[in-house]
Amino acid sequence: MGKYFGTDGARGVANVELTAELAYRIGVAAAWVLTRELQHRPCFFIGRDTRISGNMLEAALEAGICAAGVDVVSLGVLPTPAVAYLTSVHQTDAGFVISASHNPFEHNGIKIFGSRGYKLSDEQEEQIEHYIDNPPAEAMATGAELGRITHLELSAEVEYTNHIIKSAPGRIEGMRIILDCANGAASQTAERIFSALGADVTLIHHSPNGVNINEGCGSTHMDDLCARVVAGGYDLGAAFDGDADRCLLVDERGRVIDGDCVLALLADKMHCAGSLRGGVSATVMSNLGLRSFCRERGIEVGCTKVGDRYVLEEMLEKGWNLGGEQSGHVILSDHATTGDGQLTAAHFLCMVAESGKKASELRDLVPSFPQVTVNVPAPNSVKKQVADLPAVREVAAQIEKAFGADGRILIRPSGTEALVRVMVEGRDEEQVRTWVQRAADVIRQAVAEL
């Protein structure tokens, strides 16, 4: 990670770490790096989620971009994948999203997509970082070369929702569903999409006020949706996060269907239909149940670092068209260049409708091994070394011997905090909890002795 850009753009508390001044400088630097060799008048798209700080940061970002001689089209409140899709379809020179995804409203972020709708490479972000602090004089436009701002909020929303509707592999006629919009970007789009597919739709947490995004709702707070699915007798529930690039589902019994289960079931469906290219790209955190399910069906499963950008990298490298994370960030690359929660929900719901089975019956096809994670404080200066410490390697070996092929331990430094995350997974939950606490204790002691 760089000084400003992390694994998913520039993030921080709005007006504290991510200030209007920084947003302006990001606009200037990004415009310079991404357009200086172009032979036409460049144009960027900008969309945002519902956070109160979105207007402030968009205004500052637009000012920086226009100051560098690039035109801006404001798309208004729109899901992250919508901005990526529209950027690629209209072949604009870049797309910007102002969002902190599933984080609390105080936070915000700026992520950038290239002209093909994919997130920028590490190298491009490094170049932008350099010019954030060192803007060249020639980057600044004057006179008629200054950028202009136009607005396409309504037409952008309609174009994106039409795309999702057309991408759905079937209908969900008469299915009773309840959708948790996280008081975020899906509040603008979800009802139109799923009503058009034939569902009887109920929306919850769809009244954003700038400060209630992700607050006790959405894909990071599933309890309310689970309870409402059961109480209301719904066929299925779906929860999106603040910028609607993730989706978790709930079966009619009130049980969460996580991203690993969604990946497994979609992979099987696509494999049987002959539309799955290669295998499924997943991360080191993906449940062993996903791998077991796919192995029995002859479907290869990849393994990347945590982060949707790494999943996508593997998909592009291998030519695969399905990948994702346990968190519900699923990439269906035949239809999208990034994770899209509403696209995922549409495909999953169509699969359930076509099967003629209840969502719980499909969920039960995919085994789920208990996973328990403990966060252990570790200074940033040493957290990357922890897994290689002798005492830690010894307890890891003990766990691998105790579980055999039916379990594992994963020790990884947090990308954003002074922590080491210790995850143990196996068939027996009690055994898993015992071993993860033992491993955490060993790590605490080893860190203290450094």
XYZ file of C-alpha atoms in Angstrom:
450
model
C 0.000 0.000 0.000
C 1.103 3.533 -0.710
C 0.851 6.797 1.184
C -2.694 7.519 0.000
C -3.954 4.446 -1.857
C -4.738 1.188 -0.090
C -6.214 -2.035 -1.419
C -9.360 -0.228 -2.574
C -8.514 3.367 -3.394
C -7.829 6.254 -1.056
C -9.751 5.933 2.223
C -10.084 7.839 5.472
C -12.328 9.777 7.818
C -13.881 12.553 5.756
C -12.459 16.009 6.406
C -9.846 14.544 8.763
C -7.744 12.160 6.659
C -9.631 12.439 3.365
C -9.993 16.210 3.096
C -11.405 18.349 0.311
C -7.879 19.608 -0.327
C -6.601 16.044 -0.773
C -9.519 15.196 -3.064
C -8.629 18.233 -5.189
C -4.994 17.113 -5.425
C -6.066 13.556 -6.317
C -8.179 15.032 -9.109
C -5.264 17.009 -10.539
C -2.802 14.121 -10.251
C -5.152 11.507 -11.703
C -6.069 13.768 -14.614
C -2.395 14.343 -15.391
C -1.375 10.678 -15.197
C -4.364 9.252 -17.070
C -4.732 11.803 -19.874
C -1.394 13.479 -20.624
C -0.724 11.260 -23.649
C -4.254 11.396 -25.095
C -4.931 13.130 -28.391
C -8.564 14.006 -27.648
C -10.342 16.118 -25.055
C -10.588 13.793 -22.060
C -13.644 13.078 -19.920
C -14.155 11.354 -16.561
C -17.323 9.952 -14.956
C -17.943 10.476 -11.224
C -20.484 8.655 -9.024
C -20.927 8.488 -5.261
C -22.824 6.744 -2.499
C -25.162 8.431 0.006
C -22.672 9.686 2.633
C -23.045 13.261 3.803
C -19.419 13.948 2.839
C -19.994 12.827 -0.752
C -21.078 16.250 -2.016
C -18.065 17.985 -0.490
C -15.568 15.476 -1.847
C -17.198 15.330 -5.275
C -17.042 19.121 -5.595
C -13.366 19.150 -4.646
C -12.492 16.213 -6.882
C -14.323 17.800 -9.816
C -12.496 21.065 -9.211
C -9.131 19.310 -9.392
C -10.040 17.387 -12.518
C -11.386 20.475 -14.286
C -8.341 22.483 -13.230
C -6.243 19.912 -15.073
C -8.283 20.348 -18.241
C -10.528 17.293 -18.096
C -14.314 17.357 -18.485
C -16.476 15.680 -15.830
C -19.846 13.962 -16.091
C -21.533 13.664 -12.691
C -23.609 10.485 -12.392
C -24.941 11.316 -8.920
C -25.705 8.576 -6.382
C -25.009 5.277 -8.095
C -23.561 1.856 -7.161
C -19.816 1.409 -7.647
C -20.289 -1.302 -10.323
C -22.613 1.027 -12.219
C -19.827 3.587 -12.582
C -17.412 0.878 -13.728
C -19.943 -0.441 -16.256
C -20.848 2.964 -17.678
C -17.177 3.968 -17.907
C -16.407 0.895 -20.023
C -19.525 1.145 -22.211
C -19.071 4.827 -23.006
C -15.284 4.500 -23.204
C -14.681 7.531 -21.053
C -11.098 7.957 -19.959
C -11.736 7.043 -16.304
C -14.475 6.552 -13.740
C -14.315 7.768 -10.139
C -16.401 6.524 -7.213
C -16.645 8.425 -3.941
C -17.494 5.750 -1.384
C -16.172 3.879 1.635
C -18.229 0.813 0.757
C -19.323 -1.026 3.943
C -17.638 1.357 6.416
C -19.457 3.805 8.749
C -20.690 7.116 7.351
C -17.820 9.161 8.837
C -15.443 7.433 6.434
C -15.231 7.991 2.712
C -12.974 7.051 -0.151
C -12.024 7.665 -3.762
C -11.544 4.713 -6.088
C -10.667 4.966 -9.751
C -11.503 2.774 -12.738
C -9.651 2.917 -16.045
C -11.360 3.351 -19.397
C -12.136 -0.397 -19.640
C -13.932 -0.380 -16.289
C -11.195 -2.131 -14.306
C -9.520 -0.749 -11.195
C -6.184 0.927 -11.796
C -2.986 -1.070 -11.541
C -0.588 -0.621 -8.635
C 1.796 1.130 -11.010
C -0.820 3.682 -12.081
C -1.764 4.386 -8.473
C 1.903 4.855 -7.602
C 2.252 7.425 -10.399
C -0.822 9.297 -9.172
C 0.531 9.249 -5.612
C 3.774 10.821 -6.806
C 1.969 13.712 -8.462
C -0.435 14.264 -5.544
C 2.505 15.699 -3.625
C 4.413 16.939 -6.668
C 1.952 18.355 -9.222
C 3.787 19.561 -12.351
C 3.073 23.101 -13.485
C 2.093 21.838 -16.941
C -0.765 19.810 -15.432
C -2.775 22.972 -14.825
C -5.036 24.176 -17.647
C -5.976 27.770 -18.414
C -8.495 29.623 -20.552
C -10.607 27.484 -22.862
C -8.700 24.368 -21.822
C -10.340 24.211 -18.389
C -12.713 21.297 -17.844
C -16.491 21.507 -17.755
C -19.056 19.639 -15.612
C -22.303 18.123 -16.899
C -24.925 15.993 -15.129
C -26.483 12.689 -16.275
C -27.973 11.325 -13.035
C -31.301 9.970 -14.295
C -30.129 8.569 -17.617
C -27.133 6.879 -15.944
C -29.401 5.147 -13.418
C -31.792 3.937 -16.122
C -28.976 2.666 -18.344
C -27.375 0.714 -15.520
C -30.591 -0.860 -14.219
C -31.551 -1.873 -17.762
C -28.182 -3.597 -18.066
C -28.757 -5.661 -14.907
C -32.283 -6.586 -15.992
C -31.068 -7.727 -19.411
C -28.152 -9.637 -17.877
C -30.396 -11.758 -15.654
C -30.543 -15.364 -16.904
C -34.278 -15.754 -16.323
C -37.311 -14.511 -14.407
C -38.286 -14.596 -10.742
C -42.015 -14.327 -11.331
C -44.027 -14.171 -8.120
C -41.043 -14.691 -5.810
C -41.487 -12.753 -2.556
C -38.200 -11.104 -1.677
C -37.027 -8.525 0.850
C -34.033 -6.340 0.052
C -31.851 -4.492 2.573
C -30.361 -1.506 0.731
C -28.072 -0.438 3.607
C -29.386 3.133 3.207
C -26.861 3.291 0.399
C -26.621 3.384 -3.370
C -28.921 0.388 -3.947
C -31.759 2.488 -2.521
C -31.797 4.203 -5.931
C -31.901 1.094 -8.096
C -33.008 -2.116 -6.361
C -36.785 -1.828 -6.625
C -36.725 -1.125 -10.346
C -34.399 -4.043 -11.093
C -36.131 -6.774 -9.131
C -39.691 -5.672 -9.838
C -38.855 -5.748 -13.547
C -37.695 -9.361 -13.130
C -41.115 -10.298 -11.757
C -40.562 -10.385 -8.014
C -42.850 -9.126 -5.277
C -40.354 -6.716 -3.693
C -40.173 -5.263 -0.186
C -37.397 -2.775 0.565
C -35.914 -2.034 3.984
C -33.217 0.450 5.014
C -33.760 2.380 1.793
C -34.148 5.929 3.135
C -30.644 7.415 3.210
C -30.128 10.669 5.094
C -26.360 10.999 4.742
C -25.467 9.531 8.128
C -27.357 6.209 8.282
C -25.508 4.317 5.545
C -24.551 0.811 6.816
C -25.863 1.736 10.291
C -27.125 -1.544 11.771
C -28.095 -2.718 8.306
C -26.757 -4.025 5.020
C -24.406 -6.919 4.350
C -22.323 -6.267 7.483
C -25.343 -6.362 9.835
C -27.551 -9.277 8.828
C -29.619 -9.906 11.982
C -32.494 -7.589 11.090
C -32.899 -9.002 7.586
C -32.713 -12.602 8.831
C -35.482 -11.944 11.350
C -37.685 -10.163 8.818
C -37.381 -12.929 6.225
C -38.763 -15.465 8.695
C -41.392 -13.175 10.234
C -42.709 -12.121 6.829
C -42.617 -15.554 5.222
C -40.382 -14.362 2.368
C -38.805 -16.727 -0.152
C -35.448 -14.971 0.056
C -33.721 -11.907 1.400
C -30.741 -10.026 0.007
C -28.519 -7.432 1.674
C -26.221 -5.022 -0.124
C -23.487 -2.817 1.309
C -23.262 0.960 1.033
C -22.017 1.088 -2.554
C -23.820 -2.125 -3.618
C -20.777 -4.017 -4.850
C -21.465 -6.816 -2.330
C -24.448 -9.034 -1.651
C -25.250 -11.615 1.007
C -28.492 -13.590 0.885
C -30.839 -15.141 3.435
C -32.845 -18.324 2.897
C -36.490 -18.709 3.948
C -35.356 -20.176 7.274
C -33.432 -17.011 8.142
C -29.963 -18.406 7.507
C -27.256 -16.374 5.788
C -26.017 -17.536 2.391
C -22.492 -16.134 2.205
C -20.292 -15.414 -0.784
C -18.624 -18.850 -0.717
C -21.994 -20.604 -0.934
C -23.121 -18.257 -3.716
C -19.906 -18.953 -5.648
C -20.265 -22.711 -5.230
C -23.874 -22.816 -6.410
C -23.339 -20.429 -9.328
C -20.245 -22.374 -10.380
C -22.199 -25.641 -10.382
C -25.044 -24.076 -12.354
C -22.702 -22.529 -14.913
C -20.613 -25.709 -15.129
C -23.698 -27.810 -15.899
C -24.848 -25.250 -18.472
C -21.427 -25.188 -20.142
C -20.983 -21.455 -19.474
C -18.277 -21.674 -16.794
C -14.895 -20.893 -18.321
C -12.157 -22.686 -16.397
C -12.683 -22.647 -12.653
C -13.612 -20.328 -9.797
C -11.265 -17.724 -8.375
C -11.464 -17.509 -4.571
C -9.235 -16.210 -1.767
C -7.248 -17.738 1.067
C -10.200 -16.931 3.360
C -12.693 -18.945 1.308
C -14.276 -21.791 3.243
C -12.967 -25.320 2.732
C -16.578 -26.288 2.054
C -16.434 -24.361 -1.230
C -13.362 -26.298 -2.290
C -14.877 -29.619 -1.218
C -18.123 -28.931 -3.120
C -16.320 -27.893 -6.295
C -13.774 -30.718 -6.141
C -16.588 -33.295 -6.110
C -17.949 -31.713 -9.304
C -14.661 -31.421 -11.118
C -14.457 -27.632 -10.799
C -11.070 -26.059 -10.126
C -10.838 -23.416 -7.381
C -8.080 -20.807 -7.377
C -6.569 -19.181 -4.315
C -5.560 -15.517 -4.166
C -4.729 -12.966 -1.519
C -7.689 -11.288 0.181
C -9.114 -8.519 -1.992
C -11.336 -8.409 -5.044
C -8.552 -6.883 -7.147
C -6.485 -10.043 -6.670
C -9.464 -12.228 -7.528
C -9.973 -10.272 -10.729
C -6.275 -10.456 -11.593
C -6.413 -14.259 -11.451
C -9.637 -14.333 -13.476
C -8.119 -12.181 -16.212
C -4.870 -14.140 -16.209
C -6.616 -17.518 -16.514
C -9.562 -16.427 -18.628
C -12.082 -17.457 -15.945
C -15.476 -15.775 -15.669
C -16.452 -16.337 -12.014
C -14.741 -15.361 -8.790
C -15.308 -13.688 -5.474
C -14.990 -13.496 -1.726
C -16.826 -14.844 1.297
C -17.951 -11.286 2.069
C -20.301 -11.371 -0.927
C -18.094 -9.582 -3.426
C -18.807 -11.744 -6.490
C -17.483 -11.015 -9.984
C -19.456 -12.308 -12.979
C -17.062 -11.064 -15.637
C -19.322 -11.858 -18.594
C -21.467 -8.970 -17.371
C -19.302 -6.782 -15.115
C -15.718 -5.670 -14.568
C -16.001 -5.651 -10.787
C -18.163 -7.087 -8.025
C -21.843 -6.186 -8.381
C -24.244 -7.016 -5.555
C -27.448 -6.522 -7.533
C -26.140 -8.534 -10.488
C -25.168 -11.332 -8.086
C -28.608 -11.283 -6.446
C -30.361 -11.354 -9.827
C -28.390 -14.400 -10.974
C -28.823 -16.221 -7.672
C -32.562 -15.563 -7.503
C -33.026 -16.724 -11.099
C -31.116 -19.907 -10.256
C -33.386 -20.586 -7.273
C -36.507 -19.941 -9.348
C -35.341 -22.229 -12.151
C -34.432 -25.040 -9.735
C -37.951 -25.235 -8.321
C -36.384 -25.708 -4.879
C -36.338 -23.592 -1.769
C -33.266 -21.494 -1.124
C -32.535 -23.556 1.993
C -32.375 -26.754 -0.053
C -29.722 -25.268 -2.316
C -27.829 -23.787 0.621
C -27.636 -27.172 2.301
C -25.874 -28.658 -0.722
C -22.727 -26.687 0.102
C -20.854 -27.717 3.262
C -19.536 -24.970 5.518
C -16.643 -25.661 7.864
C -16.573 -23.616 11.094
C -14.101 -20.739 10.844
C -13.023 -18.730 13.879
C -10.824 -15.647 13.623
C -9.048 -13.880 16.485
C -7.312 -10.512 16.078
C -4.030 -10.216 17.959
C -2.447 -6.750 18.428
C 0.960 -6.492 16.775
C 2.958 -3.376 15.912
C 3.005 -2.516 12.218
C 6.779 -2.825 12.287
C 6.657 -6.547 13.137
C 3.228 -7.859 12.097
C 4.488 -9.212 8.769
C 7.146 -11.291 10.567
C 4.839 -12.994 13.051
C 3.970 -16.075 10.973
C 7.687 -16.924 10.653
C 8.528 -16.783 14.352
C 9.659 -20.224 15.664
C 6.966 -20.525 18.353
C 4.260 -19.518 15.894
C 5.471 -21.955 13.255
C 5.451 -24.695 15.875
C 1.830 -24.158 16.938
C 0.800 -23.907 13.284
C 2.423 -27.281 12.633
C 0.579 -28.768 15.619
C -2.737 -27.536 14.241
C -2.051 -28.879 10.763
C -1.193 -32.269 12.263
C -4.295 -32.290 14.480
C -6.681 -31.431 11.618
C -5.033 -33.153 8.670
C -6.832 -32.483 5.390
C -9.986 -31.402 7.232
C -8.697 -28.127 8.628
C -6.069 -25.404 8.546
C -4.645 -22.308 10.209
C -4.152 -19.006 8.420
C -2.060 -16.210 9.943
C -2.002 -12.899 8.081
C -1.183 -9.297 8.959
C -4.003 -6.790 8.679
C -3.651 -4.483 5.713
C -5.016 -1.478 7.605
C -4.515 -2.035 11.363
C -1.753 -2.996 13.805
C -3.117 -6.525 14.049
C -2.412 -10.093 13.060
C -5.513 -12.067 12.113
C -5.472 -15.737 13.159
C -8.052 -17.973 11.520
C -8.527 -21.681 12.249
C -10.954 -23.782 10.242
C -12.090 -27.377 10.622
C -15.100 -29.689 10.774
C -15.510 -29.575 14.583
C -16.294 -26.102 15.958
C -15.225 -26.851 19.526
C -11.855 -28.111 18.323
C -11.503 -25.051 16.110
C -12.189 -22.649 18.988
C -9.745 -24.444 21.263
C -6.927 -24.315 18.735
C -7.478 -20.728 17.603
C -7.251 -19.503 21.201
C -4.098 -21.546 21.740
C -2.547 -20.084 18.583
C -3.572 -16.546 19.575
C -1.984 -16.966 23.007
C 1.265 -18.168 21.445
C 1.295 -15.185 19.067
C 0.647 -12.683 21.874
C 3.546 -14.109 23.832
C 5.841 -14.211 20.798
C 5.056 -10.587 19.922
C 5.639 -9.485 23.517
C 9.111 -11.088 23.468
C 10.223 -9.298 20.296
